XYZ file of C-alpha atoms in Angstrom:
523
model
C 10.835 -19.761 -1.212
C 8.445 -21.652 -3.483
C 5.570 -19.463 -2.322
C 7.594 -16.319 -3.102
C 8.390 -17.602 -6.596
C 4.731 -18.251 -7.277
C 3.854 -14.725 -6.073
C 6.412 -13.135 -8.405
C 5.241 -15.165 -11.397
C 1.616 -14.213 -10.780
C 2.515 -10.550 -10.305
C 4.518 -10.366 -13.509
C 1.808 -12.157 -15.474
C -0.670 -9.533 -14.318
C 1.500 -6.663 -15.594
C 0.989 -5.075 -19.022
C 3.330 -6.517 -21.640
C 5.243 -3.235 -21.894
C 6.358 -3.604 -18.259
C 7.753 -7.153 -18.433
C 11.283 -5.990 -19.125
C 11.520 -4.173 -15.787
C 10.421 -5.080 -12.288
C 8.245 -2.922 -10.098
C 10.113 0.073 -8.707
C 9.889 1.042 -5.060
C 11.344 3.737 -2.906
C 10.965 5.980 0.101
C 9.939 9.535 0.926
C 11.325 10.752 4.231
C 11.535 13.956 6.259
C 15.034 15.359 5.932
C 15.239 17.223 9.230
C 18.984 17.890 9.193
C 19.079 18.848 5.501
C 21.804 16.420 4.438
C 19.660 14.605 1.869
C 20.171 11.239 3.618
C 17.761 9.479 5.949
C 19.204 9.332 9.425
C 18.008 8.503 12.894
C 14.910 10.475 13.833
C 13.984 11.197 10.201
C 10.787 9.232 9.610
C 9.196 8.213 6.354
C 6.282 10.397 5.320
C 2.873 8.884 4.667
C 0.474 9.958 1.929
C 3.035 11.656 -0.344
C 2.290 11.391 -4.071
C 4.865 9.843 -6.407
C 4.351 9.573 -10.173
C 5.890 8.491 -13.469
C 3.988 11.185 -15.362
C 1.025 8.900 -15.931
C 0.133 7.054 -12.738
C 0.193 8.405 -9.193
C 0.738 6.350 -6.048
C 0.851 7.349 -2.379
C 3.419 6.405 0.224
C 2.340 4.076 3.007
C 2.590 4.744 6.737
C 6.359 4.175 6.597
C 6.889 6.455 3.617
C 7.382 3.605 1.155
C 6.072 3.703 -2.406
C 5.852 1.180 -5.232
C 5.276 2.051 -8.877
C 5.570 -0.167 -11.976
C 8.054 1.262 -14.430
C 6.427 2.874 -17.467
C 8.127 4.225 -20.564
C 8.323 7.750 -19.177
C 11.653 9.493 -18.630
C 11.565 9.780 -14.848
C 9.833 9.173 -11.565
C 9.112 12.192 -9.375
C 7.607 13.251 -6.100
C 4.766 15.782 -6.100
C 6.020 18.292 -3.556
C 3.340 18.822 -0.887
C 2.533 22.287 0.521
C 3.930 21.343 3.930
C 7.489 20.702 2.785
C 10.290 21.939 0.582
C 12.871 20.089 -1.476
C 16.660 20.036 -1.370
C 18.582 21.208 -4.410
C 20.639 18.867 -6.523
C 24.229 19.375 -7.580
C 22.990 21.575 -10.433
C 21.090 23.885 -8.078
C 17.632 22.808 -9.287
C 15.048 21.119 -7.023
C 15.824 17.411 -6.528
C 12.290 16.154 -7.110
C 12.923 13.541 -9.823
C 15.036 10.530 -10.741
C 15.745 9.292 -14.300
C 14.374 5.967 -15.492
C 15.713 3.760 -18.293
C 13.801 3.782 -21.539
C 11.728 0.825 -22.657
C 13.826 -1.472 -24.795
C 17.083 0.133 -23.655
C 18.733 -3.079 -22.427
C 22.089 -1.321 -22.011
C 20.680 0.932 -19.289
C 21.449 -0.155 -15.730
C 18.608 -1.213 -13.516
C 17.198 1.581 -11.369
C 17.929 1.560 -7.671
C 15.109 2.275 -5.281
C 14.715 6.026 -5.194
C 14.531 7.933 -1.924
C 13.131 11.459 -1.963
C 14.035 13.866 0.817
C 11.435 16.448 1.877
C 12.390 19.249 4.214
C 9.868 20.603 6.732
C 9.231 24.310 6.412
C 11.423 26.240 8.823
C 8.947 29.122 8.894
C 5.301 29.727 8.019
C 4.528 29.754 4.320
C 5.020 33.222 2.771
C 1.901 35.231 2.057
C 1.448 35.947 -0.760
C 3.442 33.370 -2.711
C 5.768 35.301 -5.018
C 6.536 33.643 -8.356
C 8.774 34.734 -11.249
C 7.662 33.803 -14.773
C 10.248 33.605 -17.562
C 8.902 33.149 -21.060
C 11.346 32.138 -23.802
C 14.880 33.015 -22.637
C 15.839 31.363 -25.963
C 19.558 32.093 -26.431
C 20.931 31.013 -29.819
C 24.574 31.311 -28.781
C 26.752 31.895 -25.733
C 26.639 35.596 -26.641
C 22.861 35.541 -26.068
C 23.422 33.679 -22.800
C 25.556 36.611 -21.660
C 22.750 39.007 -22.601
C 20.348 36.915 -20.509
C 22.791 37.000 -17.607
C 23.407 40.749 -17.721
C 19.888 41.874 -18.649
C 17.763 39.505 -16.538
C 19.702 37.470 -13.984
C 22.310 39.892 -12.634
C 19.847 42.714 -11.738
C 17.633 40.194 -9.936
C 20.569 38.843 -7.962
C 21.724 42.328 -6.966
C 18.218 43.359 -5.891
C 17.790 40.180 -3.814
C 21.030 40.905 -1.896
C 21.832 37.274 -1.161
C 18.241 36.141 -0.674
C 16.055 34.084 -3.032
C 14.621 36.300 -5.753
C 11.169 34.710 -5.288
C 9.419 31.803 -3.594
C 9.169 29.902 -6.872
C 10.367 30.349 -10.460
C 8.944 29.029 -13.713
C 10.484 29.001 -17.193
C 7.674 28.617 -19.714
C 9.578 26.828 -22.462
C 12.237 27.599 -25.065
C 14.938 27.506 -22.442
C 17.329 27.651 -25.397
C 16.988 28.065 -29.155
C 17.620 24.607 -30.672
C 21.001 24.138 -28.962
C 20.923 21.780 -25.962
C 24.640 22.393 -25.332
C 23.584 25.726 -23.777
C 21.479 24.035 -21.062
C 24.295 23.676 -18.482
C 25.147 27.377 -18.587
C 21.466 28.363 -18.385
C 21.022 26.057 -15.385
C 24.093 27.577 -13.742
C 22.587 31.053 -14.143
C 19.224 29.886 -12.829
C 20.911 28.512 -9.706
C 22.235 32.016 -8.968
C 18.640 33.102 -8.338
C 18.556 30.890 -5.205
C 14.936 30.008 -5.941
C 13.228 26.634 -6.528
C 12.931 26.709 -10.322
C 10.769 24.581 -12.608
C 10.940 24.261 -16.396
C 8.336 23.623 -19.069
C 9.456 22.368 -22.479
C 9.111 24.494 -25.619
C 9.297 23.890 -29.341
C 12.900 25.120 -29.400
C 13.774 22.524 -26.744
C 13.000 19.672 -29.158
C 15.587 17.236 -30.457
C 14.757 17.656 -34.129
C 16.749 14.576 -35.112
C 14.180 12.423 -33.267
C 11.987 10.239 -35.452
C 8.822 11.227 -33.589
C 7.323 12.855 -30.522
C 8.263 10.083 -28.055
C 12.014 10.796 -28.084
C 11.870 14.461 -29.045
C 12.659 15.720 -25.540
C 15.497 13.378 -24.596
C 17.955 16.259 -24.064
C 15.401 18.233 -22.055
C 14.640 15.182 -19.885
C 18.320 14.606 -19.089
C 18.681 18.144 -17.769
C 15.277 19.006 -16.298
C 13.512 15.703 -15.636
C 9.788 15.212 -16.270
C 7.954 17.309 -18.818
C 4.587 16.811 -17.085
C 4.315 17.066 -13.301
C 2.671 18.838 -10.367
C 4.073 20.977 -7.554
C 2.063 22.152 -4.553
C 2.345 25.289 -2.446
C -0.080 26.362 0.296
C -1.649 28.968 -2.011
C -1.851 26.994 -5.272
C -1.188 23.782 -7.150
C 1.026 24.151 -10.223
C 0.706 21.692 -13.108
C 3.484 21.871 -15.703
C 2.630 20.391 -19.114
C 4.619 19.730 -22.269
C 2.074 20.842 -24.864
C 4.348 20.644 -27.933
C 3.469 17.694 -30.170
C 6.397 16.976 -32.493
C 5.262 15.782 -35.937
C 8.375 15.705 -38.167
C 6.610 14.365 -41.240
C 3.825 16.968 -41.201
C 3.757 20.332 -42.958
C 4.529 22.075 -39.664
C 6.970 20.224 -37.392
C 4.876 20.730 -34.256
C 1.406 21.655 -33.015
C 0.003 22.444 -29.599
C -1.678 19.528 -27.868
C -1.470 16.907 -25.138
C -0.609 13.191 -25.190
C -2.804 10.382 -23.927
C -0.610 9.665 -20.892
C -0.764 13.347 -19.900
C -4.540 13.092 -19.688
C -4.100 9.981 -17.517
C -1.879 11.999 -15.187
C -4.296 14.932 -15.116
C -7.227 12.662 -14.380
C -5.358 10.999 -11.513
C -4.052 14.256 -10.062
C -7.169 16.410 -10.383
C -9.153 13.752 -8.525
C -7.072 14.655 -5.440
C -7.437 18.454 -5.645
C -10.205 20.345 -3.770
C -12.549 22.127 -6.175
C -11.922 25.551 -4.620
C -8.130 25.335 -4.699
C -6.179 27.619 -7.037
C -4.936 25.652 -10.055
C -2.170 27.102 -12.238
C -1.474 25.300 -15.519
C 1.937 26.089 -16.992
C 2.773 25.317 -20.635
C 4.565 26.778 -23.637
C 2.186 26.947 -26.608
C -0.969 29.010 -25.915
C -4.224 27.096 -25.507
C -6.026 29.553 -27.814
C -5.710 29.399 -31.595
C -4.129 32.044 -33.758
C -6.643 33.748 -36.096
C -7.559 31.552 -39.031
C -5.575 28.456 -38.066
C -5.524 25.693 -35.486
C -2.384 26.075 -33.389
C -3.641 23.940 -30.475
C -5.575 20.771 -31.209
C -9.241 21.526 -30.626
C -10.117 18.055 -29.322
C -7.316 18.240 -26.737
C -8.382 21.712 -25.604
C -12.005 20.634 -25.205
C -10.995 17.533 -23.246
C -8.695 19.554 -20.987
C -11.278 22.271 -20.383
C -13.915 19.669 -19.504
C -11.562 18.315 -16.825
C -10.911 21.824 -15.456
C -14.508 23.042 -15.521
C -15.445 21.803 -12.002
C -12.675 23.919 -10.450
C -13.455 27.437 -9.275
C -10.011 29.038 -9.559
C -7.994 28.203 -12.679
C -5.261 30.265 -14.339
C -3.421 29.326 -17.534
C 0.156 30.542 -18.098
C 1.788 30.198 -21.536
C 4.486 31.869 -23.653
C 5.749 31.107 -27.208
C 4.419 34.142 -29.123
C 7.025 36.753 -28.086
C 4.168 39.146 -27.341
C 2.285 40.118 -24.200
C -1.444 39.474 -24.032
C -4.388 38.211 -22.022
C -7.004 35.846 -23.392
C -10.376 35.048 -21.834
C -11.682 31.647 -22.953
C -15.416 31.136 -23.406
C -17.862 28.738 -25.103
C -16.304 29.283 -28.539
C -13.087 27.756 -27.169
C -14.835 24.891 -25.414
C -14.869 26.515 -21.967
C -18.259 26.418 -20.244
C -17.396 27.575 -16.731
C -19.397 30.227 -14.923
C -16.674 32.825 -15.638
C -14.289 33.205 -18.596
C -11.069 31.234 -18.174
C -8.070 33.567 -17.951
C -4.928 32.771 -19.912
C -1.928 35.049 -19.483
C 0.367 34.715 -22.465
C 3.648 35.849 -20.931
C 6.108 37.943 -22.900
C 9.611 36.733 -23.696
C 12.737 37.213 -21.611
C 14.634 37.434 -24.896
C 11.964 39.790 -26.270
C 12.468 39.951 -30.015
C 15.134 37.205 -29.957
C 17.899 39.370 -28.455
C 17.738 41.588 -31.543
C 18.036 45.278 -32.291
C 20.492 48.078 -31.682
C 22.599 47.806 -28.521
C 22.308 50.349 -25.723
C 25.112 52.036 -23.799
C 25.599 48.811 -21.787
C 26.009 46.738 -24.932
C 22.664 44.925 -24.557
C 20.279 44.712 -27.537
C 16.968 46.592 -27.580
C 15.115 43.232 -27.814
C 11.551 44.584 -27.774
C 8.808 42.244 -28.987
C 6.689 42.544 -32.125
C 3.844 44.146 -30.127
C 6.230 46.805 -28.818
C 6.525 45.382 -25.293
C 10.079 45.613 -23.922
C 11.668 42.304 -23.004
C 11.609 41.171 -19.386
C 9.700 38.780 -17.151
C 6.506 38.616 -15.153
C 5.909 38.601 -11.434
C 2.924 36.725 -10.047
C 1.457 36.668 -6.552
C -0.893 33.979 -5.268
C -2.850 34.379 -2.060
C -4.503 31.857 0.220
C -7.988 33.105 -0.677
C -7.428 32.062 -4.310
C -6.815 35.562 -5.659
C -3.726 36.460 -7.659
C -1.856 39.379 -9.192
C 0.214 39.650 -12.370
C 2.844 42.277 -13.169
C 5.144 42.746 -16.170
C 8.697 43.687 -15.238
C 10.712 45.388 -17.966
C 14.315 44.165 -17.865
C 16.337 46.888 -16.100
C 13.213 49.025 -16.528
C 12.176 49.895 -12.994
C 8.411 50.212 -12.585
C 7.624 51.043 -16.220
C 4.094 49.898 -17.036
C 3.722 51.564 -20.445
C 5.507 53.736 -22.965
C 4.208 56.670 -25.004
C 4.789 57.730 -28.585
C 3.930 61.227 -29.815
C 5.234 63.775 -32.356
C 7.812 66.193 -31.024
C 6.550 69.222 -32.906
C 3.345 70.279 -34.720
C 2.307 73.488 -36.438
C 0.059 75.708 -34.361
C -3.457 75.668 -35.801
C -2.834 72.722 -38.142
C -5.555 70.143 -38.653
C -5.566 67.924 -35.507
C -4.644 64.542 -36.985
C -1.506 63.494 -35.097
C -1.928 61.443 -31.949
C -0.313 60.249 -28.764
C -0.110 56.464 -28.372
C 0.084 54.540 -25.111
C 1.319 50.958 -25.159
C 0.039 49.612 -21.814
C 1.897 46.351 -21.319
C -0.693 44.579 -19.145
C -3.711 46.203 -20.787
C -6.864 44.341 -21.793
C -9.910 45.331 -23.822
C -11.663 46.729 -20.749
C -8.671 48.651 -19.353
C -9.462 52.315 -18.725
C -6.836 54.602 -20.276
C -7.034 58.415 -20.161
C -4.896 61.424 -21.090
C -4.733 65.119 -20.274
C -2.867 68.146 -21.594
C -1.225 70.741 -19.326
C -2.963 69.481 -16.167
C -6.373 69.843 -17.827
C -9.316 67.459 -17.486
C -8.781 63.733 -18.057
C -10.199 62.455 -21.346
C -10.587 58.860 -22.578
C -8.202 57.306 -25.054
C -9.454 54.772 -27.604
C -7.994 51.290 -27.973
C -6.654 50.692 -31.466
C -5.581 47.526 -33.286
C -2.449 49.007 -34.820
C 1.239 48.155 -34.654
C 3.194 50.026 -32.021
C 4.456 53.228 -33.707
C 7.647 53.317 -31.634
C 8.613 49.909 -33.010
C 7.549 50.919 -36.521
C 9.987 53.821 -36.254
C 12.809 51.370 -35.467
C 11.778 49.211 -38.426
C 11.943 52.245 -40.729
C 15.345 53.227 -39.375
C 16.576 49.710 -40.106
C 15.173 50.001 -43.626
C 16.800 53.380 -44.244
C 20.333 52.602 -43.091
C 23.016 51.044 -45.280
C 24.712 49.357 -42.298
C 23.514 46.865 -39.701
C 22.280 48.669 -36.600
C 22.337 45.380 -34.680
C 23.370 41.776 -35.203
C 19.706 41.065 -36.057
C 17.098 43.737 -36.687
C 14.068 44.006 -34.428
C 10.956 42.055 -35.476
C 8.447 43.742 -37.756
C 5.789 45.618 -35.769
C 2.484 43.742 -35.603
C -0.916 44.797 -34.321
C -1.014 44.755 -30.532
C -3.885 44.067 -28.154
C -2.847 46.774 -25.685
C -2.418 50.038 -27.610
C -4.466 53.218 -27.039
C -4.581 56.476 -29.019
C -5.796 60.050 -28.572
C -5.589 63.037 -30.947
C -3.366 65.905 -29.841
C -4.861 69.420 -29.972
C -3.072 72.087 -32.043
C -4.927 75.184 -30.805
C -3.165 75.646 -27.464
C -0.694 78.330 -28.506
C 2.998 78.196 -29.313
C 5.373 76.414 -26.930
C 5.773 73.144 -25.073
C 2.742 71.226 -23.823
C 2.748 68.426 -21.262
C 0.924 65.176 -21.997
C 0.052 62.787 -19.176
C -1.459 59.336 -19.590
C -2.903 57.185 -16.845
C -4.119 53.605 -17.064
C -5.950 51.593 -14.449
C -4.147 48.278 -14.270
C -6.242 45.349 -13.030
C -3.611 44.483 -10.411
C -1.317 47.485 -9.913
C -4.007 50.118 -9.903
C -3.261 53.508 -11.451
C -0.046 53.750 -13.490
C 1.201 56.836 -15.328
C 3.585 58.051 -18.014
C 4.243 61.465 -19.546
C 5.760 63.191 -22.548
C 5.695 66.607 -24.249
C 5.129 68.080 -27.677
C 5.750 71.573 -29.035
C 3.533 73.834 -31.127
C 5.251 76.363 -33.398
C 3.974 79.100 -35.658
C 4.860 78.621 -39.305
C 4.194 80.325 -42.630
C 3.567 78.639 -45.977
């Protein structure tokens, strides 16, 4: 007994001062073969499984046991390995974390040893891995929650016909719009998708009454667990990061960036990842800056990119802007890899904040400021490291673009009017062509203009004396994926067919069509 007392005294003296208030935490990771979430006979502990507090990572021993000093983070979690799955908790979300008491919170009960159940895969891993990406669902009220349910969730559930809608789901922040009381209903809807679902934190998930960044995600942590963690599938490792730094006494209440302990976690985790493995970083605020201002701290971006540079296959996924765009990082951004670093800035599930005129089903237009209809993205990850990305318009079938053109022009008038193609997944090098009446294909030119179809809605809102919707659509802003071609006026009177085709990087050739009419007229 005396020897044990001496051991405990020495151990506690060796701990950092911040850890004195709590003893070391320990637990177990076991193989849950019967799926009941409890370790029973014939369900061994699993060796070599990573467990973390969001800063340090430890591995289970040969019996599946782990030990981790308690830090000031919100939770302890298991990093799901590719070989296993996780049970769902009572809320329907993956049970991969346990809450921890806060430092200095003496009223909090001591934490029992946490046991994590991992379920062996019943079948080979799917190929490719199919992932759903939800940027900014962001309901302001329960009315918006209903829009999210009817516009996004219900069609997915119907199409899945009782099966999971994907192999994995990711919400890229702004789960709600400044109202944490909506979390339970959003979680309930997410559970209907029957898919392991992970959540990143966004700026509208902050507790704005917090005095600083440390406690600004208390509500988020209670519902979703850690804000920084990793999750492994056979095809890729996913790293979810809270990149919203709350600064209540600054001119802007938040800025994009990473905390010191997040870099500690990244350093510990990346040291375990093979250099050729696909890495997918998931966050809310884009890693690139908006023109003319720093929206993500440069020093943090450079430090992060230096850590990622040795890896051959890295993809960044962000949201926040309520637009759809791709960004290729290079030396000007602090990226010095052999190839540009791809960031896909995913459009918003709520689009333009659930705004605009309602359709026949009573759901708002909700298109974004770049003209992209609201929806979600589908991603596929393959074992060879390759991936595919696809924008899915809510209730929009396979629509990959929309066209805008005049309905009627005068025959022989000066050719100044044009057809516009908003290609949702387009990039600067996307090939976009048009033809008239089955004629030869001709190139369209990319243009940095606002989407004219959205501008038309803005003008209609300006012209009316009544509200067309609860909130009007956002003002049209210049888009990165708009193409234009001039329409000929010398084809003779009558209707003329316009076809547009674009060569999507992942879907291949996609098409859309419209018509315009030429009429003879006298002065």
